mmCIF file of C-alpha atoms in Angstrom:
data_model
loop_
_atom_site.group_PDB
_atom_site.id
_atom_site.type_symbol
_atom_site.label_atom_id
_atom_site.label_comp_id
_atom_site.label_asym_id
_atom_site.label_seq_id
_atom_site.Cartn_x
_atom_site.Cartn_y
_atom_site.Cartn_z
ATOM 1 C CA MET A 21 117.272 98.111 116.746
ATOM 2 C CA ASP A 22 117.267 96.456 113.524
ATOM 3 C CA LEU A 23 117.281 98.332 110.169
ATOM 4 C CA LEU A 24 115.117 96.021 108.070
ATOM 5 C CA THR A 25 115.155 94.451 104.304
ATOM 6 C CA ASN A 26 111.831 94.632 103.171
ATOM 7 C CA THR A 27 110.560 93.113 100.188
ATOM 8 C CA VAL A 28 108.562 94.891 96.894
ATOM 9 C CA ARG A 29 105.847 93.268 96.018
ATOM 10 C CA PRO A 30 105.028 93.634 91.848
ATOM 11 C CA TYR A 31 101.578 93.983 91.092
ATOM 12 C CA ALA A 32 100.373 95.130 88.050
ATOM 13 C CA TRP A 33 98.886 97.959 89.138
ATOM 14 C CA GLY A 34 101.602 99.031 90.784
ATOM 15 C CA SER A 35 104.374 102.265 89.816
ATOM 16 C CA THR A 36 107.793 101.457 87.935
ATOM 17 C CA THR A 37 108.723 104.715 89.723
ATOM 18 C CA ALA A 38 107.473 106.291 92.596
ATOM 19 C CA ILE A 39 108.840 103.944 95.094
ATOM 20 C CA PRO A 40 112.458 103.485 93.594
ATOM 21 C CA GLU A 41 112.297 107.866 93.441
ATOM 22 C CA LEU A 42 111.056 107.440 96.962
ATOM 23 C CA MET A 43 113.990 105.263 97.937
ATOM 24 C CA GLY A 44 117.234 106.675 95.359
ATOM 25 C CA THR A 45 117.303 103.397 93.343
ATOM 26 C CA GLU A 46 117.001 102.823 89.884
ATOM 27 C CA PRO A 47 113.664 101.907 88.717
ATOM 28 C CA THR A 48 113.597 98.020 86.991
ATOM 29 C CA GLY A 49 111.367 98.824 84.430
ATOM 30 C CA GLU A 50 108.959 96.888 86.048
ATOM 31 C CA PRO A 51 105.576 98.110 88.649
ATOM 32 C CA GLN A 52 106.903 98.369 92.199
ATOM 33 C CA ALA A 53 103.383 98.419 93.785
ATOM 34 C CA GLU A 54 103.792 97.354 97.648
ATOM 35 C CA LEU A 55 107.062 98.082 100.103
ATOM 36 C CA TRP A 56 106.524 95.771 102.622
ATOM 37 C CA MET A 57 107.614 96.297 106.411
ATOM 38 C CA GLY A 58 106.650 93.848 109.265
ATOM 39 C CA ALA A 59 106.295 90.118 109.986
ATOM 40 C CA HIS A 60 103.311 89.279 107.669
ATOM 41 C CA PRO A 61 104.621 85.662 106.025
ATOM 42 C CA GLY A 62 103.885 86.703 102.699
ATOM 43 C CA ALA A 63 107.080 88.785 102.540
ATOM 44 C CA PRO A 64 108.758 88.783 106.387
ATOM 45 C CA SER A 65 111.368 91.546 106.672
ATOM 46 C CA ARG A 66 114.311 90.495 107.367
ATOM 47 C CA ILE A 67 116.745 91.941 109.980
ATOM 48 C CA VAL A 68 120.940 90.763 110.881
ATOM 49 C CA ARG A 69 121.293 89.856 114.557
ATOM 50 C CA GLY A 70 124.996 89.091 115.883
ATOM 51 C CA GLY A 71 125.825 89.094 112.325
ATOM 52 C CA VAL A 72 123.342 86.378 110.828
ATOM 53 C CA GLU A 73 120.540 87.299 108.655
ATOM 54 C CA THR A 74 116.922 86.018 109.914
ATOM 55 C CA SER A 75 113.402 86.638 109.502
ATOM 56 C CA LEU A 76 111.776 88.793 112.186
ATOM 57 C CA PRO A 77 108.934 86.380 112.645
ATOM 58 C CA GLU A 78 111.789 84.159 113.277
ATOM 59 C CA VAL A 79 113.271 86.860 115.806
ATOM 60 C CA ILE A 80 109.702 87.368 117.397
ATOM 61 C CA GLU A 81 108.982 83.674 117.596
ATOM 62 C CA ALA A 82 112.827 82.874 119.521
ATOM 63 C CA ASP A 83 111.612 85.576 122.331
ATOM 64 C CA PRO A 84 107.397 86.913 121.728
ATOM 65 C CA GLU A 85 108.073 88.547 125.232
ATOM 66 C CA GLY A 86 111.148 90.219 124.615
ATOM 67 C CA GLU A 87 110.713 91.627 120.998
ATOM 68 C CA LEU A 88 106.781 92.655 121.773
ATOM 69 C CA GLY A 89 106.381 93.469 124.967
ATOM 70 C CA PRO A 90 104.195 90.932 127.563
ATOM 71 C CA GLU A 91 101.155 93.622 127.051
ATOM 72 C CA THR A 92 101.116 93.007 123.393
ATOM 73 C CA VAL A 93 101.451 89.206 123.840
ATOM 74 C CA ARG A 94 98.621 89.034 125.827
ATOM 75 C CA ALA A 95 96.302 90.912 123.481
ATOM 76 C CA PHE A 96 97.232 89.536 120.240
ATOM 77 C CA GLY A 97 99.392 86.469 120.834
ATOM 78 C CA PRO A 98 102.725 85.870 120.045
ATOM 79 C CA ARG A 99 102.923 87.785 116.934
ATOM 80 C CA LEU A 100 103.612 91.763 115.399
ATOM 81 C CA PRO A 101 99.794 92.824 115.180
ATOM 82 C CA PHE A 102 100.209 95.267 112.265
ATOM 83 C CA LEU A 103 101.611 94.992 108.714
ATOM 84 C CA LEU A 104 103.304 98.539 107.462
ATOM 85 C CA LYS A 105 103.543 99.658 103.963
ATOM 86 C CA VAL A 106 104.274 101.919 100.908
ATOM 87 C CA LEU A 107 101.390 101.732 98.101
ATOM 88 C CA ALA A 108 102.571 103.040 95.109
ATOM 89 C CA ALA A 109 99.242 102.984 92.789
ATOM 90 C CA ALA A 110 99.347 103.708 88.984
ATOM 91 C CA ALA A 111 96.153 102.584 87.834
ATOM 92 C CA PRO A 112 93.429 101.369 90.264
ATOM 93 C CA LEU A 113 93.243 98.737 92.686
ATOM 94 C CA SER A 114 90.050 96.203 92.811
ATOM 95 C CA LEU A 115 87.441 97.142 94.321
ATOM 96 C CA GLN A 116 87.457 95.187 97.247
ATOM 97 C CA VAL A 117 85.827 95.254 101.752
ATOM 98 C CA HIS A 118 87.165 93.374 104.815
ATOM 99 C CA PRO A 119 85.697 91.331 107.474
ATOM 100 C CA ASP A 120 85.145 92.197 110.765
ATOM 101 C CA PRO A 121 86.730 89.934 113.541
ATOM 102 C CA LEU A 122 83.469 87.429 113.845
ATOM 103 C CA GLN A 123 83.582 87.292 110.340
ATOM 104 C CA ALA A 124 87.461 86.436 109.701
ATOM 105 C CA ARG A 125 87.322 83.621 112.366
ATOM 106 C CA GLU A 126 83.553 82.395 110.991
ATOM 107 C CA GLY A 127 84.922 81.866 107.334
ATOM 108 C CA PHE A 128 88.340 80.987 108.318
ATOM 109 C CA ALA A 129 87.135 78.108 110.151
ATOM 110 C CA ASP A 130 84.452 77.457 107.336
ATOM 111 C CA GLU A 131 87.228 77.535 104.524
ATOM 112 C CA GLU A 132 89.431 75.027 106.866
ATOM 113 C CA GLU A 133 86.957 72.482 107.438
ATOM 114 C CA ARG A 134 86.034 72.264 103.743
ATOM 115 C CA GLY A 135 89.797 71.332 103.323
ATOM 116 C CA ILE A 136 90.359 74.234 101.037
ATOM 117 C CA PRO A 137 93.961 75.224 100.426
ATOM 118 C CA LEU A 138 95.761 78.985 101.415
ATOM 119 C CA ASP A 139 96.570 79.516 97.982
ATOM 120 C CA ALA A 140 93.533 78.072 95.700
ATOM 121 C CA PRO A 141 92.198 81.136 93.765
ATOM 122 C CA HIS A 142 88.890 81.117 95.106
ATOM 123 C CA ARG A 143 90.078 81.300 98.691
ATOM 124 C CA ASN A 144 88.751 84.143 100.923
ATOM 125 C CA TYR A 145 89.832 83.869 103.909
ATOM 126 C CA LYS A 146 93.715 83.618 104.191
ATOM 127 C CA ASP A 147 93.948 83.898 108.264
ATOM 128 C CA ALA A 148 91.217 84.668 111.480
ATOM 129 C CA ASN A 149 91.649 88.302 111.678
ATOM 130 C CA HIS A 150 90.625 91.458 110.525
ATOM 131 C CA LYS A 151 92.057 93.645 108.138
ATOM 132 C CA PRO A 152 91.237 97.664 109.441
ATOM 133 C CA GLU A 153 93.885 99.731 107.196
ATOM 134 C CA LEU A 154 95.079 103.498 107.397
ATOM 135 C CA ILE A 155 96.532 105.038 104.496
ATOM 136 C CA CYS A 156 98.098 108.329 104.518
ATOM 137 C CA ALA A 157 98.977 110.238 101.194
ATOM 138 C CA LEU A 158 102.676 111.272 100.466
ATOM 139 C CA THR A 159 101.357 112.305 96.970
ATOM 140 C CA PRO A 160 97.780 113.446 96.040
ATOM 141 C CA PHE A 161 96.382 110.538 95.999
ATOM 142 C CA THR A 162 92.724 109.158 95.206
ATOM 143 C CA GLY A 163 90.614 106.684 96.173
ATOM 144 C CA LEU A 164 87.014 105.451 96.508
ATOM 145 C CA CYS A 165 85.581 104.758 100.136
ATOM 146 C CA GLY A 166 81.914 104.306 101.446
ATOM 147 C CA PHE A 167 78.416 104.205 99.808
ATOM 148 C CA ARG A 168 77.327 107.399 98.213
ATOM 149 C CA ARG A 169 73.848 108.104 99.671
ATOM 150 C CA PRO A 170 71.682 106.819 97.117
ATOM 151 C CA GLY A 171 69.539 109.493 96.332
ATOM 152 C CA ARG A 172 72.660 111.453 95.349
ATOM 153 C CA THR A 173 74.031 108.372 93.196
ATOM 154 C CA ALA A 174 70.226 108.367 91.389
ATOM 155 C CA GLU A 175 71.606 111.833 89.845
ATOM 156 C CA LEU A 176 74.718 110.610 89.092
ATOM 157 C CA LEU A 177 73.943 107.442 87.070
ATOM 158 C CA GLU A 178 70.685 109.702 85.554
ATOM 159 C CA ALA A 179 73.104 112.262 84.454
ATOM 160 C CA LEU A 180 75.190 109.536 82.308
ATOM 161 C CA GLU A 181 71.494 108.865 79.907
ATOM 162 C CA VAL A 182 72.549 105.526 79.649
ATOM 163 C CA GLY A 183 69.433 102.771 79.644
ATOM 164 C CA GLY A 184 71.190 100.064 81.116
ATOM 165 C CA LEU A 185 71.441 102.370 84.474
ATOM 166 C CA LYS A 186 67.950 103.598 84.199
ATOM 167 C CA PRO A 187 66.579 100.458 86.882
ATOM 168 C CA TYR A 188 69.486 100.610 89.196
ATOM 169 C CA ALA A 189 68.570 104.758 89.776
ATOM 170 C CA ASP A 190 65.062 103.712 89.652
ATOM 171 C CA ILE A 191 65.908 100.963 92.932
ATOM 172 C CA LEU A 192 68.134 103.871 94.233
ATOM 173 C CA ARG A 193 65.232 106.310 94.721
ATOM 174 C CA ALA A 194 62.306 103.930 95.714
ATOM 175 C CA ARG A 195 63.650 101.789 98.353
ATOM 176 C CA PRO A 196 65.014 102.525 101.887
ATOM 177 C CA GLU A 197 68.737 102.670 101.504
ATOM 178 C CA ASP A 198 70.663 100.046 103.475
ATOM 179 C CA GLU A 199 67.998 98.003 101.256
ATOM 180 C CA ALA A 200 68.698 100.240 97.776
ATOM 181 C CA LEU A 201 72.406 99.135 97.887
ATOM 182 C CA SER A 202 71.990 95.853 98.480
ATOM 183 C CA GLU A 203 69.684 95.090 95.847
ATOM 184 C CA VAL A 204 71.706 97.295 93.216
ATOM 185 C CA LEU A 205 74.828 95.713 94.264
ATOM 186 C CA THR A 206 73.748 92.317 93.883
ATOM 187 C CA ALA A 207 71.844 93.020 90.709
ATOM 188 C CA VAL A 208 75.328 94.579 88.971
ATOM 189 C CA LEU A 209 77.263 92.180 89.959
ATOM 190 C CA SER A 210 74.963 89.059 88.952
ATOM 191 C CA ALA A 211 74.222 90.695 86.064
ATOM 192 C CA ASP A 212 74.871 89.241 82.455
ATOM 193 C CA ARG A 213 78.590 90.047 81.546
ATOM 194 C CA GLU A 214 78.011 90.731 77.755
ATOM 195 C CA ALA A 215 75.033 92.656 78.664
ATOM 196 C CA MET A 216 76.748 94.664 81.130
ATOM 197 C CA ALA A 217 79.881 95.375 79.222
ATOM 198 C CA GLU A 218 77.891 97.214 76.887
ATOM 199 C CA THR A 219 76.168 99.140 79.628
ATOM 200 C CA VAL A 220 80.085 99.714 80.999
ATOM 201 C CA GLU A 221 81.082 101.096 78.028
ATOM 202 C CA GLU A 222 78.357 103.181 77.208
ATOM 203 C CA ALA A 223 78.486 104.848 80.880
ATOM 204 C CA ALA A 224 82.372 104.937 80.313
ATOM 205 C CA ARG A 225 81.581 107.211 76.908
ATOM 206 C CA ALA A 226 79.248 109.502 78.944
ATOM 207 C CA ALA A 227 81.594 109.183 81.961
ATOM 208 C CA ARG A 228 84.400 110.980 79.628
ATOM 209 C CA ARG A 229 82.413 113.662 78.567
ATOM 210 C CA LEU A 230 81.015 114.901 81.591
ATOM 211 C CA GLY A 231 84.305 114.319 83.474
ATOM 212 C CA SER A 232 85.932 117.028 80.433
ATOM 213 C CA ALA A 233 82.930 119.270 80.875
ATOM 214 C CA ASP A 234 84.285 122.806 82.277
ATOM 215 C CA GLY A 235 87.824 121.459 81.844
ATOM 216 C CA GLY A 236 86.988 118.981 84.241
ATOM 217 C CA ASP A 237 88.033 120.816 87.250
ATOM 218 C CA GLY A 238 84.355 120.908 89.368
ATOM 219 C CA PRO A 239 84.071 118.216 91.995
ATOM 220 C CA GLY A 240 81.289 116.743 89.716
ATOM 221 C CA ALA A 241 83.186 116.470 86.873
ATOM 222 C CA ARG A 242 86.389 115.195 88.771
ATOM 223 C CA THR A 243 84.050 112.274 89.822
ATOM 224 C CA TYR A 244 83.315 111.569 86.446
ATOM 225 C CA ALA A 245 86.614 111.211 84.847
ATOM 226 C CA ALA A 246 87.387 109.064 87.621
ATOM 227 C CA TYR A 247 84.853 106.650 86.513
ATOM 228 C CA ALA A 248 85.999 107.081 83.321
ATOM 229 C CA ASP A 249 89.467 106.179 83.675
ATOM 230 C CA LEU A 250 88.296 103.200 85.965
ATOM 231 C CA ALA A 251 86.365 102.004 82.659
ATOM 232 C CA GLY A 252 89.837 102.418 80.953
ATOM 233 C CA HIS A 253 91.517 100.734 82.895
ATOM 234 C CA TYR A 254 88.929 97.544 83.263
ATOM 235 C CA PRO A 255 86.755 97.415 80.362
ATOM 236 C CA GLY A 256 83.326 96.385 80.683
ATOM 237 C CA ASP A 257 84.150 95.345 84.276
ATOM 238 C CA PRO A 258 80.806 95.026 86.389
ATOM 239 C CA GLY A 259 82.963 96.469 89.212
ATOM 240 C CA VAL A 260 83.177 99.889 87.413
ATOM 241 C CA VAL A 261 79.241 100.199 88.211
ATOM 242 C CA ALA A 262 79.236 98.972 91.087
ATOM 243 C CA ALA A 263 82.148 101.841 91.577
ATOM 244 C CA MET A 264 79.380 104.373 90.325
ATOM 245 C CA LEU A 265 77.976 104.116 94.261
ATOM 246 C CA LEU A 266 80.434 104.832 96.098
ATOM 247 C CA ASN A 267 82.260 108.314 96.777
ATOM 248 C CA VAL A 268 85.559 109.790 95.391
ATOM 249 C CA VAL A 269 87.966 110.758 97.846
ATOM 250 C CA ARG A 270 90.865 112.906 97.183
ATOM 251 C CA LEU A 271 93.713 113.099 99.729
ATOM 252 C CA GLU A 272 96.466 115.710 99.732
ATOM 253 C CA PRO A 273 100.250 114.817 100.960
ATOM 254 C CA GLY A 274 99.624 113.953 104.944
ATOM 255 C CA GLU A 275 96.243 113.242 104.451
ATOM 256 C CA ALA A 276 94.646 109.851 105.558
ATOM 257 C CA LEU A 277 91.512 107.830 105.655
ATOM 258 C CA TYR A 278 90.692 105.014 107.978
ATOM 259 C CA LEU A 279 89.064 102.298 106.186
ATOM 260 C CA GLY A 280 87.017 99.682 108.681
ATOM 261 C CA ALA A 281 84.912 96.240 108.498
ATOM 262 C CA GLY A 282 82.528 96.436 105.226
ATOM 263 C CA VAL A 283 82.978 99.121 104.197
ATOM 264 C CA PRO A 284 83.627 99.044 100.095
ATOM 265 C CA HIS A 285 87.121 101.029 98.753
ATOM 266 C CA ALA A 286 89.308 101.244 96.271
ATOM 267 C CA TYR A 287 92.967 102.800 96.198
ATOM 268 C CA LEU A 288 93.093 104.577 92.495
ATOM 269 C CA ALA A 289 95.789 106.596 92.536
ATOM 270 C CA GLY A 290 99.239 108.143 94.645
ATOM 271 C CA LEU A 291 101.909 107.269 96.785
ATOM 272 C CA GLY A 292 100.500 106.784 100.016
ATOM 273 C CA VAL A 293 101.704 104.698 103.506
ATOM 274 C CA GLU A 294 99.695 102.334 104.283
ATOM 275 C CA LEU A 295 99.074 100.574 108.395
ATOM 276 C CA MET A 296 96.921 97.650 108.354
ATOM 277 C CA ALA A 297 96.071 94.398 111.051
ATOM 278 C CA ASP A 298 98.072 91.939 109.505
ATOM 279 C CA SER A 299 96.027 90.379 107.494
ATOM 280 C CA ASP A 300 95.185 89.403 104.270
ATOM 281 C CA ASN A 301 91.676 89.330 103.866
ATOM 282 C CA VAL A 302 90.212 90.472 101.045
ATOM 283 C CA LEU A 303 86.708 89.677 99.430
ATOM 284 C CA ARG A 304 86.392 91.518 96.188
ATOM 285 C CA CYS A 305 83.769 93.476 94.439
ATOM 286 C CA GLY A 306 85.108 93.840 90.841
ATOM 287 C CA LEU A 307 87.998 95.772 89.143
ATOM 288 C CA THR A 308 90.105 92.594 89.080
ATOM 289 C CA PRO A 309 90.586 89.165 86.765
ATOM 290 C CA LYS A 310 90.895 86.952 90.162
ATOM 291 C CA HIS A 311 87.719 85.359 92.075
ATOM 292 C CA VAL A 312 84.596 87.452 93.168
ATOM 293 C CA ASP A 313 82.403 85.444 95.795
ATOM 294 C CA VAL A 314 79.617 87.146 95.909
ATOM 295 C CA PRO A 315 77.451 85.585 98.423
ATOM 296 C CA GLU A 316 79.759 86.182 100.682
ATOM 297 C CA LEU A 317 81.026 89.396 99.749
ATOM 298 C CA LEU A 318 77.307 90.526 100.474
ATOM 299 C CA ARG A 319 77.288 89.107 103.719
ATOM 300 C CA VAL A 320 80.167 91.154 104.833
ATOM 301 C CA VAL A 321 79.419 94.046 103.014
ATOM 302 C CA ARG A 322 77.525 96.976 105.390
ATOM 303 C CA PHE A 323 75.134 98.361 103.330
ATOM 304 C CA GLU A 324 74.966 102.070 104.936
ATOM 305 C CA PRO A 325 75.966 105.484 103.124
ATOM 306 C CA THR A 326 79.006 107.242 104.401
ATOM 307 C CA GLU A 327 80.644 110.061 104.269
ATOM 308 C CA PRO A 328 84.435 109.407 103.949
ATOM 309 C CA ARG A 329 86.218 111.699 107.516
ATOM 310 C CA VAL A 330 89.823 113.299 106.071
ATOM 311 C CA LEU A 331 92.228 112.654 108.494
ATOM 312 C CA ARG A 332 94.348 115.333 109.585
ATOM 313 C CA PRO A 333 97.375 114.432 112.499
ATOM 314 C CA VAL A 334 96.674 115.620 115.772
ATOM 315 C CA ALA A 335 100.270 117.400 117.335
ATOM 316 C CA GLY A 336 100.800 116.488 120.909
ATOM 317 C CA PRO A 337 103.160 118.679 123.120
ATOM 318 C CA ASP A 338 106.233 116.112 122.047
ATOM 319 C CA GLY A 339 105.688 117.225 118.216
ATOM 320 C CA GLU A 340 104.651 114.025 117.547
ATOM 321 C CA GLU A 341 101.190 114.345 115.081
ATOM 322 C CA VAL A 342 99.287 111.117 115.482
ATOM 323 C CA TYR A 343 96.287 109.601 113.189
ATOM 324 C CA GLU A 344 93.503 108.905 115.250
ATOM 325 C CA ALA A 345 91.906 105.252 113.993
ATOM 326 C CA PRO A 346 89.729 103.336 115.996
ATOM 327 C CA VAL A 347 91.698 99.351 116.801
ATOM 328 C CA ALA A 348 93.608 98.164 118.616
ATOM 329 C CA GLU A 349 96.343 96.406 116.527
ATOM 330 C CA PHE A 350 97.701 99.745 115.510
ATOM 331 C CA ARG A 351 98.601 103.441 115.639
ATOM 332 C CA LEU A 352 100.287 105.887 112.874
ATOM 333 C CA SER A 353 101.997 109.028 113.628
ATOM 334 C CA ARG A 354 104.269 110.929 111.952
ATOM 335 C CA HIS A 355 107.633 113.378 113.471
ATOM 336 C CA VAL A 356 108.787 115.970 110.864
ATOM 337 C CA LEU A 357 111.856 116.722 112.452
ATOM 338 C CA ALA A 358 113.922 119.916 111.332
ATOM 339 C CA ARG A 359 117.621 120.043 112.260
ATOM 340 C CA SER A 360 117.716 122.478 115.469
ATOM 341 C CA ASP A 361 115.577 120.235 116.783
ATOM 342 C CA ALA A 362 116.714 118.257 120.140
ATOM 343 C CA PRO A 363 116.739 115.030 120.083
ATOM 344 C CA ARG A 364 113.211 113.860 120.349
ATOM 345 C CA PRO A 365 112.099 110.209 122.548
ATOM 346 C CA LEU A 366 109.753 107.594 121.586
ATOM 347 C CA ASP A 367 107.414 105.935 124.288
ATOM 348 C CA ASP A 368 108.867 102.284 124.237
ATOM 349 C CA ARG A 369 105.244 99.934 125.646
ATOM 350 C CA ALA A 370 105.394 98.639 122.388
ATOM 351 C CA PRO A 371 107.476 97.405 119.391
ATOM 352 C CA GLN A 372 106.985 99.733 116.874
ATOM 353 C CA ILE A 373 109.035 100.354 112.898
ATOM 354 C CA LEU A 374 110.152 103.428 111.968
ATOM 355 C CA LEU A 375 110.014 104.317 108.558
ATOM 356 C CA CYS A 376 111.472 107.585 106.664
ATOM 357 C CA THR A 377 109.872 108.820 103.721
ATOM 358 C CA ALA A 378 111.826 112.511 103.626
ATOM 359 C CA GLY A 379 115.376 114.120 104.440
ATOM 360 C CA GLU A 380 117.580 111.896 106.912
ATOM 361 C CA VAL A 381 116.496 111.096 110.254
ATOM 362 C CA THR A 382 119.100 109.274 112.985
ATOM 363 C CA VAL A 383 117.370 106.844 115.522
ATOM 364 C CA ARG A 384 119.237 105.838 118.538
ATOM 365 C CA THR A 385 119.193 104.147 121.422
ATOM 366 C CA VAL A 386 119.464 105.705 124.853
ATOM 367 C CA ASP A 387 120.157 103.492 128.068
ATOM 368 C CA ARG A 388 121.763 100.834 126.701
ATOM 369 C CA ALA A 389 121.785 98.206 129.670
ATOM 370 C CA PRO A 390 125.455 96.365 130.549
ATOM 371 C CA GLY A 391 126.299 93.648 128.541
ATOM 372 C CA GLU A 392 123.242 94.154 126.477
ATOM 373 C CA ASP A 393 123.962 91.973 123.102
ATOM 374 C CA THR A 394 125.739 94.126 121.114
ATOM 375 C CA GLY A 395 124.825 92.376 118.134
ATOM 376 C CA ARG A 396 121.732 94.967 117.615
ATOM 377 C CA ASN A 397 122.185 98.737 116.723
ATOM 378 C CA ALA A 398 122.655 101.569 119.068
ATOM 379 C CA GLY A 399 122.367 104.104 116.324
ATOM 380 C CA LEU A 400 120.525 104.511 112.758
ATOM 381 C CA THR A 401 120.487 106.948 110.213
ATOM 382 C CA LEU A 402 117.139 106.422 108.165
ATOM 383 C CA THR A 403 116.960 107.813 104.215
ATOM 384 C CA GLY A 404 113.451 107.676 102.178
ATOM 385 C CA GLY A 405 112.109 104.688 102.073
ATOM 386 C CA ARG A 406 114.279 102.892 104.793
ATOM 387 C CA SER A 407 112.857 101.658 108.237
ATOM 388 C CA ALA A 408 114.072 100.319 111.318
ATOM 389 C CA PHE A 409 112.403 97.868 113.774
ATOM 390 C CA VAL A 410 112.858 98.575 117.628
ATOM 391 C CA ARG A 411 111.971 96.184 120.104
ATOM 392 C CA ALA A 412 109.050 96.888 123.412
ATOM 393 C CA GLY A 413 111.541 98.171 125.908
ATOM 394 C CA GLU A 414 114.090 99.895 123.881
ATOM 395 C CA ARG A 415 114.347 103.679 124.747
ATOM 396 C CA VAL A 416 115.146 105.598 121.099
ATOM 397 C CA THR A 417 115.534 109.349 120.408
ATOM 398 C CA VAL A 418 114.672 110.240 116.681
ATOM 399 C CA SER A 419 117.188 113.564 115.580
ATOM 400 C CA GLY A 420 117.563 114.876 112.251
ATOM 401 C CA GLY A 421 116.200 116.654 109.104
ATOM 402 C CA GLY A 422 113.735 114.275 107.632
ATOM 403 C CA THR A 423 109.561 112.889 107.925
ATOM 404 C CA LEU A 424 109.275 109.775 109.858
ATOM 405 C CA PHE A 425 106.540 107.792 110.304
ATOM 406 C CA ARG A 426 105.674 105.377 113.276
ATOM 407 C CA ALA A 427 103.887 102.479 113.173
ATOM 408 C CA THR A 428 102.888 100.680 116.614
ATOM 409 C CA VAL A 429 100.344 99.299 118.973
ATOM 410 C CA ALA A 430 97.564 101.267 119.968
ATOM 411 C CA GLY A 431 97.352 101.791 123.946
#
């Protein structure tokens, strides 16, 4: 197995303390938003093989079947199909959606044909892959996920008593649900920016008032407080009104949320483990100074109300706790280990990344073949925020006293 050296992405919304606290390192004073573990070209992990440091993508490219296994290569090509992250949000991320596989292929091909550079600020599709994702909370975690039922949103907007929101509430009550959601989102994102800024500021004042009602403890108050906080971070942004169409979700540590194609969402605050297909395709709806392509966004969004389904891990007989998700590229599970437990063997059919989030976990290779590459580690001890890559076919056990997340291919 290989100890991973990983990159921290310093996005402005990141916490300055959460990832350093996880890893036991000194804060730099700068935001530390995401710790990436995988082979994505944007920030590939690095490993040491035979005393030489190299990147994980280079190792995989040199021997795809040896690192990933024949089944993974047949299904996804010669690439690691998932990307694991630790995400630390101190401020809201942009409101966004991800394409399905067909939309991603079509969008990528179209922008390639039009010669739009991959690093162009108005580029939507950085690759031809979809980007389903799952977030598991390590601390209390707040986010937005999926459209609320239009009638309930109309009540929420009417309670704010803001004249600029009344036309949206009327549409939400008068139209079929999918038409209402599409019409309101289109209107919000296409509205005059100056007029919308006034509406957002007025709505923010009302949301702050309602968010503090009854001590701010009720679910309605917490919803308004979340929208008021959004407006504080993004004053005058139309995305604040767009966010009011969505469900506010709070995860307790150990709970997770799966986000499929076309579902609008945003992470607001908290520390979590995020696992996704290896893609960087994001279409933004607001809460960002970055490019918002309204026509393409409307092509990708699924305008249907959804009730967020909070996932809790399902424990198997071997102690592995699995977060079930309807996707082939990845599978997330958790091992909560006590020092009195016997070493637990892990399935070796596919490549995996192991991440320790608490305590200390020892990962050990078993049944190493004679003459096998001695430049690789036979055993590693992982502490908070440290991770390892285990290639397909390598049998390992885990033991110790701590929490270990396991990312691998579903199947």
